[in-house]
PDB file of C-alpha atoms in Angstrom:
ATOM      1  CA  GLN A   1     -53.543 132.019 191.320  1.00 84.00           C
ATOM      2  CA  VAL A   2     -56.855 133.758 192.782  1.00 94.00           C
ATOM      3  CA  GLN A   3     -57.225 137.097 193.717  1.00 96.00           C
ATOM      4  CA  LEU A   4     -60.483 138.445 195.601  1.00 97.00           C
ATOM      5  CA  VAL A   5     -61.394 142.472 195.582  1.00 97.00           C
ATOM      6  CA  GLU A   6     -63.792 143.848 197.112  1.00 97.00           C
ATOM      7  CA  SER A   7     -65.326 147.124 196.712  1.00 96.00           C
ATOM      8  CA  GLY A   8     -68.317 149.440 198.396  1.00 96.00           C
ATOM      9  CA  GLY A   9     -66.675 150.190 201.768  1.00 97.00           C
ATOM     10  CA  GLY A  10     -66.709 153.233 203.466  1.00 97.00           C
ATOM     11  CA  LEU A  11     -68.330 156.159 205.851  1.00 98.00           C
ATOM     12  CA  VAL A  12     -72.237 156.080 206.754  1.00 98.00           C
ATOM     13  CA  GLN A  13     -74.411 157.771 208.986  1.00 98.00           C
ATOM     14  CA  ALA A  14     -76.234 155.416 210.996  1.00 98.00           C
ATOM     15  CA  GLY A  15     -79.825 153.861 209.202  1.00 98.00           C
ATOM     16  CA  GLY A  16     -77.774 154.397 205.879  1.00 98.00           C
ATOM     17  CA  SER A  17     -76.779 151.489 203.237  1.00 98.00           C
ATOM     18  CA  LEU A  18     -74.037 150.136 202.080  1.00 98.00           C
ATOM     19  CA  ARG A  19     -73.252 147.422 198.811  1.00 98.00           C
ATOM     20  CA  LEU A  20     -70.481 145.769 199.204  1.00 98.00           C
ATOM     21  CA  SER A  21     -69.084 143.857 196.277  1.00 98.00           C
ATOM     22  CA  CYS A  22     -66.433 140.915 196.023  1.00 98.00           C
ATOM     23  CA  ALA A  23     -65.525 139.508 192.531  1.00 97.00           C
ATOM     24  CA  ALA A  24     -62.750 136.649 192.243  1.00 97.00           C
ATOM     25  CA  SER A  25     -60.639 136.270 189.110  1.00 96.00           C
ATOM     26  CA  GLY A  26     -58.097 134.096 188.189  1.00 94.00           C
ATOM     27  CA  SER A  27     -57.713 130.249 187.364  1.00 91.00           C
ATOM     28  CA  ILE A  28     -61.300 129.172 188.921  1.00 93.00           C
ATOM     29  CA  PHE A  29     -62.836 125.685 187.830  1.00 92.00           C
ATOM     30  CA  ARG A  30     -65.722 126.182 190.494  1.00 94.00           C
ATOM     31  CA  ILE A  31     -66.201 128.349 193.435  1.00 96.00           C
ATOM     32  CA  GLY A  32     -68.292 126.913 196.491  1.00 96.00           C
ATOM     33  CA  VAL A  33     -69.692 128.762 199.470  1.00 97.00           C
ATOM     34  CA  MET A  34     -69.174 132.540 199.038  1.00 98.00           C
ATOM     35  CA  GLY A  35     -69.194 134.895 202.176  1.00 97.00           C
ATOM     36  CA  TRP A  36     -68.885 138.001 204.076  1.00 98.00           C
ATOM     37  CA  TYR A  37     -66.573 137.990 207.098  1.00 98.00           C
ATOM     38  CA  ARG A  38     -65.925 141.578 209.509  1.00 98.00           C
ATOM     39  CA  GLN A  39     -63.810 141.708 212.455  1.00 98.00           C
ATOM     40  CA  ALA A  40     -64.017 145.213 214.274  1.00 97.00           C
ATOM     41  CA  ALA A  41     -61.064 146.802 216.242  1.00 95.00           C
ATOM     42  CA  GLY A  42     -59.749 144.853 219.221  1.00 95.00           C
ATOM     43  CA  LYS A  43     -62.262 141.748 218.227  1.00 97.00           C
ATOM     44  CA  GLN A  44     -61.940 138.391 216.232  1.00 97.00           C
ATOM     45  CA  ARG A  45     -63.023 137.706 213.160  1.00 97.00           C
ATOM     46  CA  ASP A  46     -66.581 136.904 213.016  1.00 98.00           C
ATOM     47  CA  LEU A  47     -69.197 135.511 210.160  1.00 98.00           C
ATOM     48  CA  VAL A  48     -71.786 137.858 208.559  1.00 98.00           C
ATOM     49  CA  ALA A  49     -73.573 135.853 205.806  1.00 98.00           C
ATOM     50  CA  THR A  50     -72.783 133.138 203.581  1.00 98.00           C
ATOM     51  CA  ILE A  51     -74.227 132.015 200.279  1.00 98.00           C
ATOM     52  CA  THR A  52     -73.564 128.524 198.330  1.00 97.00           C
ATOM     53  CA  SER A  53     -73.453 128.157 195.050  1.00 94.00           C
ATOM     54  CA  GLY A  54     -77.608 126.895 194.906  1.00 94.00           C
ATOM     55  CA  GLY A  55     -78.017 130.202 196.753  1.00 96.00           C
ATOM     56  CA  ASN A  56     -78.715 128.991 200.074  1.00 98.00           C
ATOM     57  CA  THR A  57     -77.995 131.645 202.884  1.00 98.00           C
ATOM     58  CA  ASN A  58     -76.975 132.046 206.456  1.00 98.00           C
ATOM     59  CA  TYR A  59     -76.992 134.929 208.454  1.00 98.00           C
ATOM     60  CA  ALA A  60     -75.314 136.167 212.034  1.00 98.00           C
ATOM     61  CA  ASP A  61     -78.423 137.151 214.283  1.00 98.00           C
ATOM     62  CA  SER A  62     -76.743 140.222 214.430  1.00 98.00           C
ATOM     63  CA  VAL A  63     -77.786 141.000 210.916  1.00 98.00           C
ATOM     64  CA  LYS A  64     -80.446 139.047 210.246  1.00 98.00           C
ATOM     65  CA  GLY A  65     -83.234 140.792 208.253  1.00 98.00           C
ATOM     66  CA  ARG A  66     -80.790 144.108 207.825  1.00 98.00           C
ATOM     67  CA  PHE A  67     -77.781 142.213 205.158  1.00 98.00           C
ATOM     68  CA  THR A  68     -78.448 140.778 202.139  1.00 98.00           C
ATOM     69  CA  VAL A  69     -75.773 138.345 200.851  1.00 98.00           C
ATOM     70  CA  SER A  70     -76.362 137.605 196.840  1.00 98.00           C
ATOM     71  CA  ARG A  71     -74.238 136.005 194.354  1.00 98.00           C
ATOM     72  CA  ASP A  72     -73.720 136.285 190.540  1.00 96.00           C
ATOM     73  CA  ASN A  73     -72.001 133.176 189.394  1.00 94.00           C
ATOM     74  CA  ALA A  74     -71.090 134.171 185.929  1.00 94.00           C
ATOM     75  CA  LYS A  75     -69.557 136.997 187.242  1.00 95.00           C
ATOM     76  CA  ASN A  76     -67.723 135.296 190.043  1.00 96.00           C
ATOM     77  CA  THR A  77     -68.888 138.026 192.800  1.00 97.00           C
ATOM     78  CA  VAL A  78     -70.704 138.271 195.493  1.00 98.00           C
ATOM     79  CA  TYR A  79     -72.703 141.118 197.064  1.00 98.00           C
ATOM     80  CA  LEU A  80     -73.625 142.062 200.852  1.00 98.00           C
ATOM     81  CA  GLN A  81     -76.464 144.536 201.015  1.00 98.00           C
ATOM     82  CA  MET A  82     -76.293 146.221 204.170  1.00 98.00           C
ATOM     83  CA  ASN A  83     -79.588 148.531 205.263  1.00 98.00           C
ATOM     84  CA  SER A  84     -80.104 150.019 208.654  1.00 98.00           C
ATOM     85  CA  LEU A  85     -76.498 149.989 209.501  1.00 98.00           C
ATOM     86  CA  LYS A  86     -75.809 150.426 212.958  1.00 98.00           C
ATOM     87  CA  PRO A  87     -72.213 152.010 214.575  1.00 98.00           C
ATOM     88  CA  GLU A  88     -71.421 148.182 216.100  1.00 97.00           C
ATOM     89  CA  ASP A  89     -71.305 147.116 212.332  1.00 98.00           C
ATOM     90  CA  THR A  90     -68.276 149.189 212.038  1.00 98.00           C
ATOM     91  CA  ALA A  91     -65.351 146.924 211.182  1.00 98.00           C
ATOM     92  CA  VAL A  92     -63.211 145.739 208.511  1.00 98.00           C
ATOM     93  CA  TYR A  93     -65.092 143.187 206.243  1.00 98.00           C
ATOM     94  CA  TYR A  94     -63.748 140.348 204.499  1.00 98.00           C
ATOM     95  CA  CYS A  95     -64.568 138.076 201.489  1.00 98.00           C
ATOM     96  CA  ASN A  96     -64.209 134.689 201.338  1.00 97.00           C
ATOM     97  CA  ALA A  97     -64.671 132.119 199.098  1.00 97.00           C
ATOM     98  CA  GLU A  98     -63.903 128.292 198.526  1.00 97.00           C
ATOM     99  CA  VAL A  99     -62.217 128.152 195.197  1.00 96.00           C
ATOM    100  CA  ALA A 100     -61.677 124.689 193.219  1.00 93.00           C
ATOM    101  CA  HIS A 101     -59.354 124.398 190.764  1.00 90.00           C
ATOM    102  CA  ILE A 102     -59.744 122.290 187.274  1.00 89.00           C
ATOM    103  CA  THR A 103     -56.678 119.884 189.036  1.00 90.00           C
ATOM    104  CA  GLY A 104     -58.949 119.648 192.068  1.00 87.00           C
ATOM    105  CA  PHE A 105     -57.147 121.194 194.259  1.00 92.00           C
ATOM    106  CA  SER A 106     -59.584 123.711 196.372  1.00 94.00           C
ATOM    107  CA  ARG A 107     -58.838 126.179 199.107  1.00 94.00           C
ATOM    108  CA  GLN A 108     -60.093 129.440 200.743  1.00 96.00           C
ATOM    109  CA  TYR A 109     -59.204 132.744 199.678  1.00 97.00           C
ATOM    110  CA  TRP A 110     -59.865 136.062 201.317  1.00 97.00           C
ATOM    111  CA  GLY A 111     -60.239 139.418 200.051  1.00 97.00           C
ATOM    112  CA  GLN A 112     -57.992 142.288 201.757  1.00 97.00           C
ATOM    113  CA  GLY A 113     -60.513 143.683 203.288  1.00 97.00           C
ATOM    114  CA  THR A 114     -62.688 146.613 202.776  1.00 97.00           C
ATOM    115  CA  GLN A 115     -63.276 149.333 206.344  1.00 98.00           C
ATOM    116  CA  VAL A 116     -66.960 149.904 206.707  1.00 98.00           C
ATOM    117  CA  THR A 117     -67.614 152.831 209.047  1.00 98.00           C
ATOM    118  CA  VAL A 118     -71.078 153.816 210.558  1.00 98.00           C
ATOM    119  CA  SER A 119     -71.235 157.364 212.449  1.00 97.00           C
ATOM    120  CA  SER A 120     -73.933 157.861 214.810  1.00 93.00           C
TER     121      SER A 120
END
């Protein structure tokens, strides 16, 4: 029983900033990679950024230099700081986490998604 709850989405003007948060709760032994994906209307869900438990990051080319992913392992939370937002960043953003349970069972979990809309 793991839940990922996202927050921080909303409407922002081009050039502005938003910070997304995603907190994992429930029966968790360890969380591996956490990340963010986004899905624009009529398009596939694409990777935005990931971060390992050790802090190694990976970004889509379209957000490099503008977005920063970070995490607080003590809080089981991953963040996405989004700066210099563009209208093409408009999408539903989904949190993802690889969760291992004390039983050894592991799987990926998804948040419910949070809407980010960037106006021109």
